[in-house]
Each structure stands twice: as C-alpha cells, then as structure tokens.
Amino acid sequence: DIQMTQSPSSLSASVGDSVTITCRASQSIRNSISWYQQKPGKAPNLLIYTASTLQSGVPSRFSGSGSGTDFSLTISSLQPEDSASYFCQQTYITPYIFGQGTKLEI
Amino acid sequence: QLQLQESGPGLVKPSETLSLTCTVSGDSISNDNHYWDWIRQSPGKGLEWIGNIYYTGITKYNPSLNSRVTMSVDTSKNQFSLRLTSVTAADTAVYYCAKHIGRLNWFDPWGRGILVTVSS
C-alpha cells in the first residue's frame, strides 16, 4: 500500500494568516492527490484534486501544489470558517489511503 | 443535485454482520463510469476506504477487509449496499458512502454518514 504521512497533526493560526499542510507519499504518485475539508459532525468535502485543481465553489484562498511524493495545501488569508480538519488522499492506486488529518484552529 | 444517504442499524453485536444501504438520488447509479464507494472513519484509524462497486456488480475491496466485505447494487432502487461480517469493536466507525468517477478516484459527493457501534 502507498502510505500518506500528513503534518502537522494540528495547528493554530489567526484570521488573515497563511498556513501550509503537507503530505508525503511513500512512493511516487505523480499528481494523484486530493484534499478534503471536514467540519465536526459533517462528511469530508472535496477541496482540491490532481494536486492543484480547485473544486468548483471552493474559495481561491485554497491552493495545492506538489508532485511525485511531496504535496502541500496552503490556505491564505485565513477566515474563521476555515477552522476544520483537513485530509489528503492518494488517488493513484487502490487501496486509496488517506492522511491522518490536520486539525486547524483559527 | 446528487445526494447520497446511508441507512441501517446503528448498533451491531460483536461477531454479527453489519449491513448498510446507500440510496442515491439526483443521479442514476447506472451511469457509465460512476463508481460507488464505502469509506469509514474511526478515531483510532482515521479515514479508511472499504471498497467500491460498479452498477454491473464489479467490485474492488480494500485487502485489509477483503475477506469480510461484500458489496451489492440494486439498480431498480438506485441503491448499493455494504455487508461486513464478524464485526468487532474495531469496526465501530462512521460509515460514509460516496461517488467517484472512472479513473479520477477522488470522492465527491459524500453521504452524511452513519455511526455504527459494535457492542453487546
């Protein structure tokens, strides 16, 4: 299986700040990674796919980058509603593996 | 607008079988290139992909659960289902159904999820 190591597990930031969450794959997955946002009691919501493509309706302050084994999700100009958990997922091959998640507190 | 809704018992006894159904609305479960997935989330193991099914009945399961998982599809009801046998406390989780398209392999949308607790 391709493992996904996500960091940090939690972080705290202020409104207007910029934060970066990283995921490292245990082998190359090209650009086959997606990112999700999850708020308490809700299902994960797709933010980004193929490493950097923003899902329709997602604010442009969210961006993704990377290829091969190292990827990042950056949220700029943080808003209070960005307080949530964020997960990466490799979409390269089954079994599809998720990162352990990052809890972002604003 | 596509919506998915999980249903089934919220409590299952150890060693018994967990059975859940996902009802799809706003889209046909028989659409070409649409795959229907089950994913679960527990505090201990995070998000875990269980497997998926195509409307023809072709399935792909996570090898970690392969021997205990069966998925089925009912195109007349626009539903697909999950059975997980010989459950233990480790199978306690929120179970989600979701869709992915072809080789794109990301999940969107997801159902609201259903908490299943394994306990006597």
mmCIF file of C-alpha atoms in Angstrom:
data_model
loop_
_atom_site.group_PDB
_atom_site.id
_atom_site.type_symbol
_atom_site.label_atom_id
_atom_site.label_comp_id
_atom_site.label_asym_id
_atom_site.label_seq_id
_atom_site.Cartn_x
_atom_site.Cartn_y
_atom_site.Cartn_z
ATOM 1 C CA ASP A 1 0.000 0.000 0.000
ATOM 2 C CA ILE A 2 1.049 3.606 -0.590
ATOM 3 C CA GLN A 3 1.173 5.355 2.780
ATOM 4 C CA MET A 4 0.436 9.048 3.249
ATOM 5 C CA THR A 5 2.210 10.937 6.026
ATOM 6 C CA GLN A 6 0.469 14.202 6.822
ATOM 7 C CA SER A 7 1.797 17.000 9.021
ATOM 8 C CA PRO A 8 1.285 18.745 11.271
ATOM 9 C CA SER A 9 -1.444 16.889 13.154
ATOM 10 C CA SER A 10 -2.754 20.180 14.490
ATOM 11 C CA LEU A 11 -2.040 23.878 14.244
ATOM 12 C CA SER A 12 -3.416 27.148 15.426
ATOM 13 C CA ALA A 13 -3.457 30.375 13.431
ATOM 14 C CA SER A 14 -5.168 33.746 13.337
ATOM 15 C CA VAL A 15 -7.584 35.331 10.919
ATOM 16 C CA GLY A 16 -5.636 36.684 7.951
ATOM 17 C CA ASP A 17 -2.682 34.308 8.407
ATOM 18 C CA SER A 18 -1.490 31.803 5.860
ATOM 19 C CA VAL A 19 -0.892 28.123 6.716
ATOM 20 C CA THR A 20 0.551 25.137 4.870
ATOM 21 C CA ILE A 21 -0.245 21.479 5.437
ATOM 22 C CA THR A 22 1.959 18.821 3.886
ATOM 23 C CA CYS A 23 1.531 15.218 2.801
ATOM 24 C CA ARG A 24 4.301 12.864 1.826
ATOM 25 C CA ALA A 25 3.611 9.676 -0.115
ATOM 26 C CA SER A 26 5.680 6.546 0.472
ATOM 27 C CA GLN A 27 6.302 6.305 -3.278
ATOM 28 C CA SER A 28 5.662 8.485 -6.290
ATOM 29 C CA ILE A 29 2.006 9.114 -7.002
ATOM 30 C CA ARG A 30 2.642 11.672 -9.748
ATOM 31 C CA ASN A 31 -0.022 14.328 -9.163
ATOM 32 C CA SER A 32 -2.648 11.903 -7.873
ATOM 33 C CA ILE A 33 -3.645 13.528 -4.612
ATOM 34 C CA SER A 34 -6.813 15.157 -3.393
ATOM 35 C CA TRP A 35 -7.530 17.299 -0.343
ATOM 36 C CA TYR A 36 -10.657 17.430 1.786
ATOM 37 C CA GLN A 37 -12.028 19.712 4.476
ATOM 38 C CA GLN A 38 -14.120 18.235 7.272
ATOM 39 C CA LYS A 39 -16.074 20.149 9.879
ATOM 40 C CA PRO A 40 -17.310 18.487 13.100
ATOM 41 C CA GLY A 41 -20.230 16.158 12.522
ATOM 42 C CA LYS A 42 -20.047 16.541 8.747
ATOM 43 C CA ALA A 43 -18.710 14.455 5.905
ATOM 44 C CA PRO A 44 -15.428 15.414 4.240
ATOM 45 C CA ASN A 45 -15.808 17.914 1.416
ATOM 46 C CA LEU A 46 -13.574 17.859 -1.662
ATOM 47 C CA LEU A 47 -11.358 20.939 -1.972
ATOM 48 C CA ILE A 48 -8.645 20.062 -4.484
ATOM 49 C CA TYR A 49 -7.906 17.216 -6.906
ATOM 50 C CA THR A 50 -4.953 16.281 -9.110
ATOM 51 C CA ALA A 51 -2.757 18.123 -6.615
ATOM 52 C CA SER A 52 -3.688 21.664 -7.638
ATOM 53 C CA THR A 53 -7.122 21.810 -9.296
ATOM 54 C CA LEU A 54 -9.676 23.665 -7.201
ATOM 55 C CA GLN A 55 -13.073 22.017 -6.957
ATOM 56 C CA SER A 56 -15.916 24.211 -8.173
ATOM 57 C CA GLY A 57 -17.157 26.569 -5.474
ATOM 58 C CA VAL A 58 -14.016 26.375 -3.305
ATOM 59 C CA PRO A 59 -12.576 29.798 -2.430
ATOM 60 C CA SER A 60 -9.398 30.783 -4.233
ATOM 61 C CA ARG A 61 -7.537 31.231 -0.926
ATOM 62 C CA PHE A 62 -7.130 27.434 -1.021
ATOM 63 C CA SER A 63 -4.323 26.154 -3.205
ATOM 64 C CA GLY A 64 -2.447 22.915 -3.693
ATOM 65 C CA SER A 65 0.926 22.046 -5.108
ATOM 66 C CA GLY A 66 3.431 19.249 -5.468
ATOM 67 C CA SER A 67 4.148 16.151 -7.492
ATOM 68 C CA GLY A 68 5.843 12.828 -7.012
ATOM 69 C CA THR A 69 5.951 12.267 -3.257
ATOM 70 C CA ASP A 70 5.668 15.722 -1.658
ATOM 71 C CA PHE A 71 2.497 17.785 -1.644
ATOM 72 C CA SER A 72 1.090 20.763 0.169
ATOM 73 C CA LEU A 73 -2.195 22.510 0.814
ATOM 74 C CA THR A 74 -1.954 26.217 1.507
ATOM 75 C CA ILE A 75 -4.741 28.336 2.912
ATOM 76 C CA SER A 76 -4.055 32.046 2.638
ATOM 77 C CA SER A 77 -5.897 34.901 4.301
ATOM 78 C CA LEU A 78 -7.496 32.564 6.840
ATOM 79 C CA GLN A 79 -11.138 33.059 7.685
ATOM 80 C CA PRO A 80 -12.983 31.869 10.802
ATOM 81 C CA GLU A 81 -14.916 29.331 8.729
ATOM 82 C CA ASP A 82 -11.648 27.620 7.757
ATOM 83 C CA SER A 83 -11.499 26.088 11.225
ATOM 84 C CA ALA A 84 -11.781 22.390 10.386
ATOM 85 C CA SER A 85 -9.815 19.202 9.837
ATOM 86 C CA TYR A 86 -8.036 18.654 6.536
ATOM 87 C CA PHE A 87 -7.122 15.336 4.932
ATOM 88 C CA CYS A 88 -5.077 14.311 1.932
ATOM 89 C CA GLN A 89 -5.861 11.199 -0.106
ATOM 90 C CA GLN A 90 -3.771 9.416 -2.714
ATOM 91 C CA THR A 91 -5.867 8.717 -5.791
ATOM 92 C CA TYR A 92 -3.128 6.848 -7.641
ATOM 93 C CA ILE A 93 -3.946 3.231 -6.870
ATOM 94 C CA THR A 94 -6.136 1.105 -4.631
ATOM 95 C CA PRO A 95 -6.370 0.853 -1.721
ATOM 96 C CA TYR A 96 -6.941 4.593 -1.597
ATOM 97 C CA ILE A 97 -5.174 5.829 1.525
ATOM 98 C CA PHE A 98 -5.882 8.990 3.469
ATOM 99 C CA GLY A 99 -3.507 11.026 5.564
ATOM 100 C CA GLN A 100 -4.147 11.103 9.308
ATOM 101 C CA GLY A 101 -5.503 14.619 9.164
ATOM 102 C CA THR A 102 -4.633 18.112 10.357
ATOM 103 C CA LYS A 103 -6.877 19.943 12.787
ATOM 104 C CA LEU A 104 -6.755 23.680 12.108
ATOM 105 C CA GLU A 105 -7.909 26.046 14.823
ATOM 106 C CA ILE A 106 -8.488 29.671 13.997
ATOM 107 C CA GLN B 1 -28.236 17.635 -7.407
ATOM 108 C CA LEU B 2 -26.677 14.310 -6.493
ATOM 109 C CA GLN B 3 -27.277 13.206 -2.910
ATOM 110 C CA LEU B 4 -26.361 10.039 -1.085
ATOM 111 C CA GLN B 5 -27.973 8.806 2.136
ATOM 112 C CA GLU B 6 -26.771 5.957 4.313
ATOM 113 C CA SER B 7 -29.213 3.843 6.286
ATOM 114 C CA GLY B 8 -29.067 0.833 8.556
ATOM 115 C CA PRO B 9 -28.739 -0.222 12.197
ATOM 116 C CA GLY B 10 -26.684 1.978 14.460
ATOM 117 C CA LEU B 11 -25.834 -0.869 16.810
ATOM 118 C CA VAL B 12 -24.438 -4.278 15.917
ATOM 119 C CA LYS B 13 -23.366 -7.042 18.283
ATOM 120 C CA PRO B 14 -19.827 -8.441 18.151
ATOM 121 C CA SER B 15 -19.380 -11.360 15.717
ATOM 122 C CA GLU B 16 -22.543 -10.384 13.826
ATOM 123 C CA THR B 17 -22.897 -8.783 10.386
ATOM 124 C CA LEU B 18 -23.055 -5.057 9.715
ATOM 125 C CA SER B 19 -25.413 -4.175 6.851
ATOM 126 C CA LEU B 20 -25.790 -0.703 5.388
ATOM 127 C CA THR B 21 -27.534 0.710 2.330
ATOM 128 C CA CYS B 22 -26.799 3.894 0.405
ATOM 129 C CA THR B 23 -29.647 5.473 -1.529
ATOM 130 C CA VAL B 24 -28.647 7.648 -4.472
ATOM 131 C CA SER B 25 -30.880 10.495 -5.593
ATOM 132 C CA GLY B 26 -30.389 13.055 -8.341
ATOM 133 C CA ASP B 27 -28.324 10.706 -10.482
ATOM 134 C CA SER B 28 -28.594 7.225 -11.916
ATOM 135 C CA ILE B 29 -26.498 4.593 -10.219
ATOM 136 C CA SER B 30 -26.179 3.002 -13.677
ATOM 137 C CA ASN B 31 -24.359 5.941 -15.281
ATOM 138 C CA ASP B 32 -21.253 4.932 -17.168
ATOM 139 C CA ASN B 33 -18.031 5.493 -15.327
ATOM 140 C CA HIS B 34 -19.680 6.199 -11.963
ATOM 141 C CA TYR B 35 -18.323 4.131 -9.102
ATOM 142 C CA TRP B 36 -19.903 3.863 -5.694
ATOM 143 C CA ASP B 37 -17.715 3.673 -2.633
ATOM 144 C CA TRP B 38 -17.855 2.972 1.071
ATOM 145 C CA ILE B 39 -15.456 4.754 3.421
ATOM 146 C CA ARG B 40 -15.367 4.671 7.193
ATOM 147 C CA GLN B 41 -13.894 6.923 9.845
ATOM 148 C CA SER B 42 -12.951 5.952 13.359
ATOM 149 C CA PRO B 43 -10.934 7.865 15.952
ATOM 150 C CA GLY B 44 -8.282 5.192 16.011
ATOM 151 C CA LYS B 45 -7.776 4.544 12.299
ATOM 152 C CA GLY B 46 -8.857 7.775 10.661
ATOM 153 C CA LEU B 47 -10.431 7.572 7.206
ATOM 154 C CA GLU B 48 -10.339 4.112 5.650
ATOM 155 C CA TRP B 49 -11.507 3.219 2.154
ATOM 156 C CA ILE B 50 -13.546 -0.002 2.293
ATOM 157 C CA GLY B 51 -14.217 -0.605 -1.385
ATOM 158 C CA ASN B 52 -16.426 0.212 -4.325
ATOM 159 C CA ILE B 53 -18.927 -1.233 -6.738
ATOM 160 C CA TYR B 54 -19.911 -0.533 -10.333
ATOM 161 C CA TYR B 55 -23.515 -0.852 -11.471
ATOM 162 C CA THR B 56 -22.661 -4.086 -13.274
ATOM 163 C CA GLY B 57 -21.746 -5.603 -9.926
ATOM 164 C CA ILE B 58 -17.977 -5.452 -10.359
ATOM 165 C CA THR B 59 -16.349 -4.772 -7.012
ATOM 166 C CA LYS B 60 -12.975 -3.768 -5.624
ATOM 167 C CA TYR B 61 -12.261 -4.134 -1.935
ATOM 168 C CA ASN B 62 -9.554 -2.986 0.431
ATOM 169 C CA PRO B 63 -7.372 -6.066 1.014
ATOM 170 C CA SER B 64 -7.348 -5.299 4.744
ATOM 171 C CA LEU B 65 -11.088 -6.060 4.858
ATOM 172 C CA ASN B 66 -11.431 -8.232 1.772
ATOM 173 C CA SER B 67 -12.364 -11.465 3.497
ATOM 174 C CA ARG B 68 -15.208 -9.841 5.450
ATOM 175 C CA VAL B 69 -16.693 -7.405 2.917
ATOM 176 C CA THR B 70 -19.416 -7.870 0.346
ATOM 177 C CA MET B 71 -20.966 -5.085 -1.711
ATOM 178 C CA SER B 72 -24.041 -5.297 -3.888
ATOM 179 C CA VAL B 73 -26.067 -2.970 -6.094
ATOM 180 C CA ASP B 74 -29.792 -2.701 -6.810
ATOM 181 C CA THR B 75 -30.222 -0.587 -9.926
ATOM 182 C CA SER B 76 -34.025 -0.727 -9.734
ATOM 183 C CA LYS B 77 -33.905 1.056 -6.375
ATOM 184 C CA ASN B 78 -30.846 3.196 -7.172
ATOM 185 C CA GLN B 79 -29.144 1.755 -4.095
ATOM 186 C CA PHE B 80 -25.950 -0.018 -3.207
ATOM 187 C CA SER B 81 -25.132 -1.917 -0.055
ATOM 188 C CA LEU B 82 -22.345 -2.992 2.265
ATOM 189 C CA ARG B 83 -22.091 -6.129 4.369
ATOM 190 C CA LEU B 84 -19.255 -6.583 6.847
ATOM 191 C CA THR B 85 -19.140 -9.897 8.670
ATOM 192 C CA SER B 86 -17.700 -10.947 12.035
ATOM 193 C CA VAL B 87 -17.563 -7.416 13.382
ATOM 194 C CA THR B 88 -15.589 -6.402 16.467
ATOM 195 C CA ALA B 89 -15.295 -3.192 18.430
ATOM 196 C CA ALA B 90 -12.611 -2.113 15.949
ATOM 197 C CA ASP B 91 -15.336 -1.815 13.301
ATOM 198 C CA THR B 92 -17.094 0.912 15.279
ATOM 199 C CA ALA B 93 -16.996 3.948 12.998
ATOM 200 C CA VAL B 94 -18.935 6.461 10.985
ATOM 201 C CA TYR B 95 -19.635 4.835 7.638
ATOM 202 C CA TYR B 96 -19.920 7.030 4.541
ATOM 203 C CA CYS B 97 -20.991 6.268 1.014
ATOM 204 C CA ALA B 98 -19.550 8.356 -1.793
ATOM 205 C CA LYS B 99 -19.143 8.533 -5.550
ATOM 206 C CA HIS B 100 -16.112 8.683 -7.743
ATOM 207 C CA ILE B 101 -15.815 8.882 -11.499
ATOM 208 C CA GLY B 102 -13.765 6.474 -13.525
ATOM 209 C CA ARG B 103 -10.041 6.758 -13.010
ATOM 210 C CA LEU B 104 -10.324 10.100 -11.243
ATOM 211 C CA ASN B 105 -10.525 8.346 -7.860
ATOM 212 C CA TRP B 106 -11.454 11.272 -5.662
ATOM 213 C CA PHE B 107 -14.701 11.179 -3.725
ATOM 214 C CA ASP B 108 -17.451 13.674 -4.376
ATOM 215 C CA PRO B 109 -20.042 13.910 -3.052
ATOM 216 C CA TRP B 110 -20.259 12.015 0.221
ATOM 217 C CA GLY B 111 -23.309 10.979 2.187
ATOM 218 C CA ARG B 112 -23.860 12.452 5.634
ATOM 219 C CA GLY B 113 -22.531 9.305 7.286
ATOM 220 C CA ILE B 114 -23.998 6.873 9.778
ATOM 221 C CA LEU B 115 -22.457 5.944 13.113
ATOM 222 C CA VAL B 116 -22.317 2.205 13.662
ATOM 223 C CA THR B 117 -21.348 0.994 17.116
ATOM 224 C CA VAL B 118 -20.292 -2.595 17.733
ATOM 225 C CA SER B 119 -21.260 -3.557 21.254
ATOM 226 C CA SER B 120 -23.135 -6.247 23.102
#
